XYZ file of C-alpha atoms in Angstrom:
357
model
C -128.907 85.733 148.319
C -126.147 83.099 148.182
C -123.767 81.866 150.130
C -120.452 80.162 150.097
C -116.431 81.701 150.028
C -115.914 84.244 148.507
C -113.551 84.525 145.260
C -111.596 87.481 147.118
C -111.070 85.614 150.431
C -108.529 82.308 149.023
C -106.896 79.923 151.176
C -103.730 80.967 151.966
C -100.970 79.885 149.321
C -98.104 78.432 149.552
C -96.001 80.789 147.271
C -97.339 83.739 148.670
C -99.791 85.274 146.014
C -103.264 85.809 145.304
C -105.050 85.121 142.632
C -106.578 88.030 139.813
C -108.262 88.208 136.685
C -106.910 87.908 133.415
C -109.677 91.014 132.429
C -108.138 93.624 134.433
C -105.587 93.319 131.748
C -105.830 97.443 130.171
C -103.459 98.717 127.506
C -101.689 101.492 127.864
C -101.969 101.180 131.634
C -99.109 100.557 134.349
C -99.726 98.169 136.431
C -97.296 99.001 140.553
C -97.190 95.087 140.363
C -95.932 91.965 138.676
C -98.061 89.267 137.380
C -97.223 85.690 137.075
C -98.742 82.664 135.270
C -98.937 79.355 137.186
C -97.126 76.354 134.990
C -97.404 72.817 135.980
C -97.283 74.389 140.072
C -94.871 76.806 138.717
C -94.788 80.831 139.215
C -94.054 82.168 135.788
C -93.616 86.275 135.499
C -95.683 87.300 132.593
C -95.236 91.185 133.394
C -92.993 93.381 135.924
C -93.987 95.619 138.082
C -94.202 99.406 136.235
C -94.218 97.570 132.741
C -96.795 99.019 130.470
C -99.255 96.853 129.416
C -100.336 96.208 125.583
C -103.480 94.723 123.627
C -100.545 91.839 123.163
C -100.441 91.187 126.788
C -104.620 90.470 127.019
C -104.480 88.770 123.064
C -101.763 86.352 124.443
C -103.387 85.608 127.779
C -106.842 84.911 125.361
C -105.294 82.612 123.537
C -103.501 80.642 126.241
C -107.095 79.930 127.599
C -105.349 81.934 131.085
C -108.431 82.453 133.677
C -106.505 83.276 136.359
C -102.895 85.250 137.081
C -101.205 85.717 140.473
C -99.600 88.996 141.540
C -97.446 88.983 144.810
C -98.709 89.761 148.542
C -96.029 91.738 149.362
C -97.600 94.053 146.155
C -101.312 93.655 146.802
C -101.537 97.417 147.815
C -100.075 98.298 143.965
C -102.909 96.048 142.998
C -106.017 97.719 144.435
C -104.176 101.044 143.850
C -104.403 99.501 140.280
C -107.938 98.567 140.442
C -109.462 101.719 142.340
C -107.624 103.875 139.032
C -108.894 102.226 136.435
C -111.923 100.567 137.854
C -114.346 102.452 135.856
C -113.054 102.056 132.402
C -113.304 98.462 133.517
C -116.485 98.896 134.163
C -117.241 100.024 131.441
C -115.624 98.090 128.369
C -118.199 95.901 126.580
C -115.962 93.750 125.995
C -115.809 92.333 129.222
C -118.187 89.819 130.246
C -120.906 91.527 132.667
C -119.941 88.780 135.525
C -116.208 89.737 134.778
C -116.625 93.183 135.414
C -118.236 92.670 138.731
C -116.203 90.444 140.332
C -113.722 93.585 139.104
C -115.824 95.288 141.016
C -115.972 93.434 143.871
C -112.113 92.862 144.629
C -111.804 96.667 144.447
C -114.406 97.400 146.643
C -113.968 94.842 149.617
C -109.623 95.875 149.027
C -110.813 99.584 149.633
C -113.339 99.188 152.243
C -110.719 97.362 153.644
C -108.267 99.299 153.663
C -110.219 102.692 155.326
C -111.552 100.158 158.433
C -108.780 98.249 158.862
C -105.244 100.275 158.088
C -104.125 103.921 160.100
C -106.770 103.054 162.095
C -108.073 104.324 165.084
C -107.411 107.468 163.536
C -110.271 109.415 161.768
C -111.332 108.550 158.373
C -108.387 111.248 156.028
C -109.421 113.227 153.175
C -107.583 111.168 150.861
C -109.344 108.144 151.742
C -112.484 109.579 152.123
C -112.353 110.679 148.302
C -111.808 107.395 147.278
C -114.599 106.607 149.502
C -116.832 108.933 147.348
C -115.376 107.853 144.080
C -115.748 104.445 145.006
C -119.534 104.968 145.993
C -119.943 106.508 142.683
C -118.726 104.044 140.380
C -121.168 101.452 142.087
C -124.390 103.742 141.749
C -123.550 104.120 137.688
C -123.149 100.068 137.917
C -126.775 99.617 139.758
C -128.108 101.551 137.412
C -127.890 98.234 135.292
C -130.119 95.888 136.274
C -128.140 92.772 135.205
C -125.248 93.763 137.206
C -127.846 94.417 140.229
C -128.562 90.189 140.142
C -125.018 89.605 139.208
C -123.743 91.328 142.449
C -125.819 89.162 144.385
C -123.487 86.504 144.017
C -121.232 88.532 146.125
C -122.925 90.638 148.830
C -123.789 87.914 151.806
C -120.052 86.776 151.378
C -117.464 87.457 154.419
C -117.993 88.162 158.204
C -116.117 90.920 158.778
C -117.332 94.730 159.137
C -116.815 96.146 155.942
C -117.738 93.249 153.634
C -121.351 94.073 155.862
C -120.441 98.016 155.107
C -120.839 96.779 151.606
C -123.685 94.167 151.033
C -125.927 96.851 153.375
C -124.538 99.904 150.410
C -125.830 98.020 147.970
C -129.407 97.232 149.765
C -129.668 100.634 150.672
C -128.651 102.406 147.425
C -131.043 99.669 145.188
C -133.897 100.473 147.489
C -133.698 103.660 147.550
C -133.096 104.089 143.479
C -136.991 103.442 143.801
C -137.986 105.818 145.530
C -139.318 108.848 143.644
C -138.153 111.896 145.846
C -135.033 110.590 146.217
C -132.580 112.350 144.267
C -128.281 111.803 143.265
C -127.077 113.998 145.736
C -129.115 112.109 148.196
C -128.742 108.523 147.262
C -125.404 109.343 146.735
C -124.813 110.550 150.482
C -126.910 107.612 151.649
C -124.746 105.423 150.152
C -121.638 106.214 151.902
C -123.176 106.440 155.551
C -124.345 102.943 154.164
C -121.054 101.842 153.517
C -119.900 103.976 156.570
C -122.422 103.052 159.092
C -120.554 100.125 161.783
C -117.067 101.989 160.931
C -117.313 102.969 164.539
C -117.024 99.257 165.670
C -113.408 99.494 164.699
C -112.959 101.530 167.772
C -114.567 98.754 169.944
C -112.703 96.099 172.125
C -112.447 93.145 169.256
C -113.997 90.752 171.881
C -117.189 92.807 172.102
C -117.437 93.771 168.150
C -116.832 90.318 167.645
C -119.222 88.533 170.271
C -123.145 87.344 170.013
C -125.021 89.790 170.935
C -127.218 88.647 173.313
C -123.783 86.685 175.471
C -122.891 90.765 175.703
C -123.147 92.197 179.771
C -124.621 95.272 180.779
C -121.316 96.708 180.154
C -120.609 96.132 177.291
C -123.951 96.434 175.916
C -123.296 99.599 176.509
C -120.230 100.200 174.799
C -121.110 98.018 171.845
C -123.824 100.812 171.620
C -121.723 103.367 170.923
C -120.995 102.406 167.522
C -122.973 104.500 166.194
C -121.456 107.865 167.960
C -117.620 106.719 167.609
C -118.670 106.370 163.699
C -119.627 109.756 163.791
C -116.486 111.297 165.605
C -114.254 109.200 162.742
C -115.903 111.070 160.614
C -115.322 114.644 161.934
C -112.135 115.494 159.259
C -113.990 115.089 156.345
C -116.363 117.080 154.953
C -120.195 113.530 155.083
C -123.265 115.067 153.850
C -125.884 115.707 156.718
C -128.140 112.439 155.051
C -124.725 110.462 155.687
C -124.091 111.116 159.183
C -127.360 110.585 160.038
C -127.185 107.096 158.490
C -124.323 106.182 160.891
C -126.097 107.868 163.625
C -129.441 107.085 163.703
C -129.083 103.336 161.885
C -130.511 101.531 165.474
C -133.204 104.053 165.909
C -136.549 102.285 165.179
C -140.035 102.788 164.688
C -141.421 102.438 168.095
C -139.123 104.182 169.886
C -136.977 101.758 171.001
C -133.696 101.784 169.580
C -131.262 103.774 169.891
C -128.956 106.303 170.979
C -131.254 108.931 171.149
C -134.493 106.502 170.883
C -136.042 108.176 168.035
C -139.555 107.637 167.182
C -141.071 106.927 163.430
C -141.587 110.412 162.825
C -137.950 112.061 163.660
C -136.514 108.992 161.551
C -135.369 110.278 158.066
C -136.905 107.478 155.618
C -133.403 107.151 154.244
C -132.465 105.703 157.633
C -135.731 103.925 158.069
C -134.450 102.210 154.705
C -130.934 101.677 155.923
C -131.889 100.403 159.493
C -133.679 97.656 156.731
C -131.368 96.541 155.267
C -128.515 96.798 157.583
C -130.467 93.916 159.389
C -131.281 92.230 156.921
C -127.722 91.794 155.610
C -126.884 91.376 159.404
C -129.014 88.398 159.406
C -127.828 86.326 155.758
C -124.615 86.673 157.411
C -123.264 84.275 160.174
C -121.861 86.346 162.610
C -123.272 87.998 165.621
C -126.040 88.233 164.976
C -125.780 83.705 164.886
C -125.779 81.265 161.664
C -126.715 83.156 158.143
C -130.303 82.845 157.632
C -131.679 82.467 154.446
C -133.079 84.984 152.355
C -136.503 83.868 153.397
C -135.918 83.365 156.741
C -134.493 87.338 157.077
C -137.510 89.037 155.685
C -140.123 86.990 157.696
C -137.739 88.224 160.721
C -138.464 91.578 159.913
C -141.687 91.662 158.842
C -142.602 89.376 161.683
C -140.936 92.335 163.905
C -144.022 94.747 164.488
C -142.782 98.034 165.143
C -139.512 97.883 164.399
C -138.917 98.505 160.873
C -140.683 100.575 158.373
C -143.308 98.223 156.566
C -142.812 99.993 153.706
C -139.067 99.876 153.252
C -139.247 95.795 153.803
C -141.802 95.868 151.350
C -139.269 97.838 148.641
C -136.586 95.995 150.109
C -138.470 92.883 148.907
C -138.729 94.013 145.382
C -135.219 94.761 145.034
C -134.538 91.049 146.045
C -137.385 89.871 143.613
C -135.657 91.674 140.809
C -132.250 90.408 141.352
C -133.964 86.768 141.775
C -132.954 86.287 145.083
C -136.863 86.013 146.548
C -140.131 86.016 144.282
C -141.988 89.253 144.077
C -143.689 88.283 147.371
C -140.691 87.777 149.444
C -140.300 83.653 149.354
C -137.348 81.930 148.074
C -136.623 82.079 144.372
C -137.713 78.977 142.352
C -139.534 77.839 145.858
C -142.741 77.134 147.759
C -142.804 79.044 151.106
C -141.778 77.588 154.098
C -141.809 78.608 157.609
C -138.640 80.186 158.717
C -136.003 78.100 160.531
C -135.596 78.514 164.253
C -135.914 82.238 165.195
C -132.597 83.451 166.642
C -132.672 85.524 169.754
C -130.467 88.380 168.231
C -132.919 91.375 167.800
C -134.026 92.867 171.246
C -135.330 96.328 170.598
C -133.622 98.088 168.325
C -131.634 95.251 167.367
C -129.079 95.587 169.970
C-alpha cells in the first residue's frame, strides 16, 4: 500500500490550527468547535462553536471553491467527538465523493484510536471508550463491504508510525481477509476486528525505550518485557466485555504455526484460524510500516518475506491476504507489484526471529 505523509498528520501550523474537510459539514448538526477559512494567509471565522450548520454553510463553501477548513488545535476534542457522532451519516451520504468519505473515516478513526491508546492510560480501557471502539468497528465493517472503498483505504493504511496507526491497518486487513472466509459470521468478524484494532494496546504499558526500540537491539531482559505486551493488553481490557475471539486475537497474535511463538508456544492445531489470519496481517502491516522492524518494505517485499518464513505463518492466510491486496490493486493476484514485473525483494531485514519477536 502506498507510502507518504498522512493527511491527518499535518506539519505544525503557526496559527495553532489543523485542516479539516468541508465535507464534514452536516446540515442540522451542531459542532462543538469553531470553523475558520484561510484567506490571504489570515484566519477568518466561518462558523462559531455551538452554531447549527445549514445547507447554506455547505453550499457557500462549494461556491467559494473552499477545499480546506481549519479548526483550532485546542478544540480538536470537540471536532473528533463530532466526527465520531456523525461518521455514519457522512459515510452514507452519496453526494460526497467516496474518496472524501474514506478520508473522513480515516481522520475519525485515527482520532478515536489515538484517544484510546494515549489518553487516560495506563488505566484500563473504560466502558465508554470501549463502546466508541465497538461503534467504530461496526462502521468500518460496513464501509469495507464496498470493494471500491477498500481501494480508497489503501492510500492511508501504511501511514504513521504509532501503535494505533498499526492497529488501524491491521484491523482493516484482517477484516478484509476474514470477510472472504465462508464460515466467519458477522459476530465473529466484529470480534476479530476489535481484537485486531487493540492487539498491541499492551505496548502502551511498556517503557517507551522498549516499545519503540529496534527489535534486534533489545537485550534479553528487554525482550522478555516486550513479549509481555499481549498479556498486558488483555489485562487492560479486563473491565469491558470483549468477546472471546477478540481476546484470542490480542493474546495469541505472536503465536506461530511451528510452535516457536509466544506467549504460549502454541502449535498450529491450537491456533484459531482467525488468529492465524491476524498474525499474517499484523506482520505484513509491520513490514510495510517503518518502525521497530526497520525501514518500510514494499508490499511485494513484505509478502515475499512472509512466504519465505516457512513454518511461521499459515499459508492459506497468506494466499487470502494476497487476494485482498490484489482486489485493492496494491499487488497483482500472484503477489507481484501492481503494474510492474516481479522482482527480487531488497536486502532482507533481520527482524523476524522465531515468533516475529
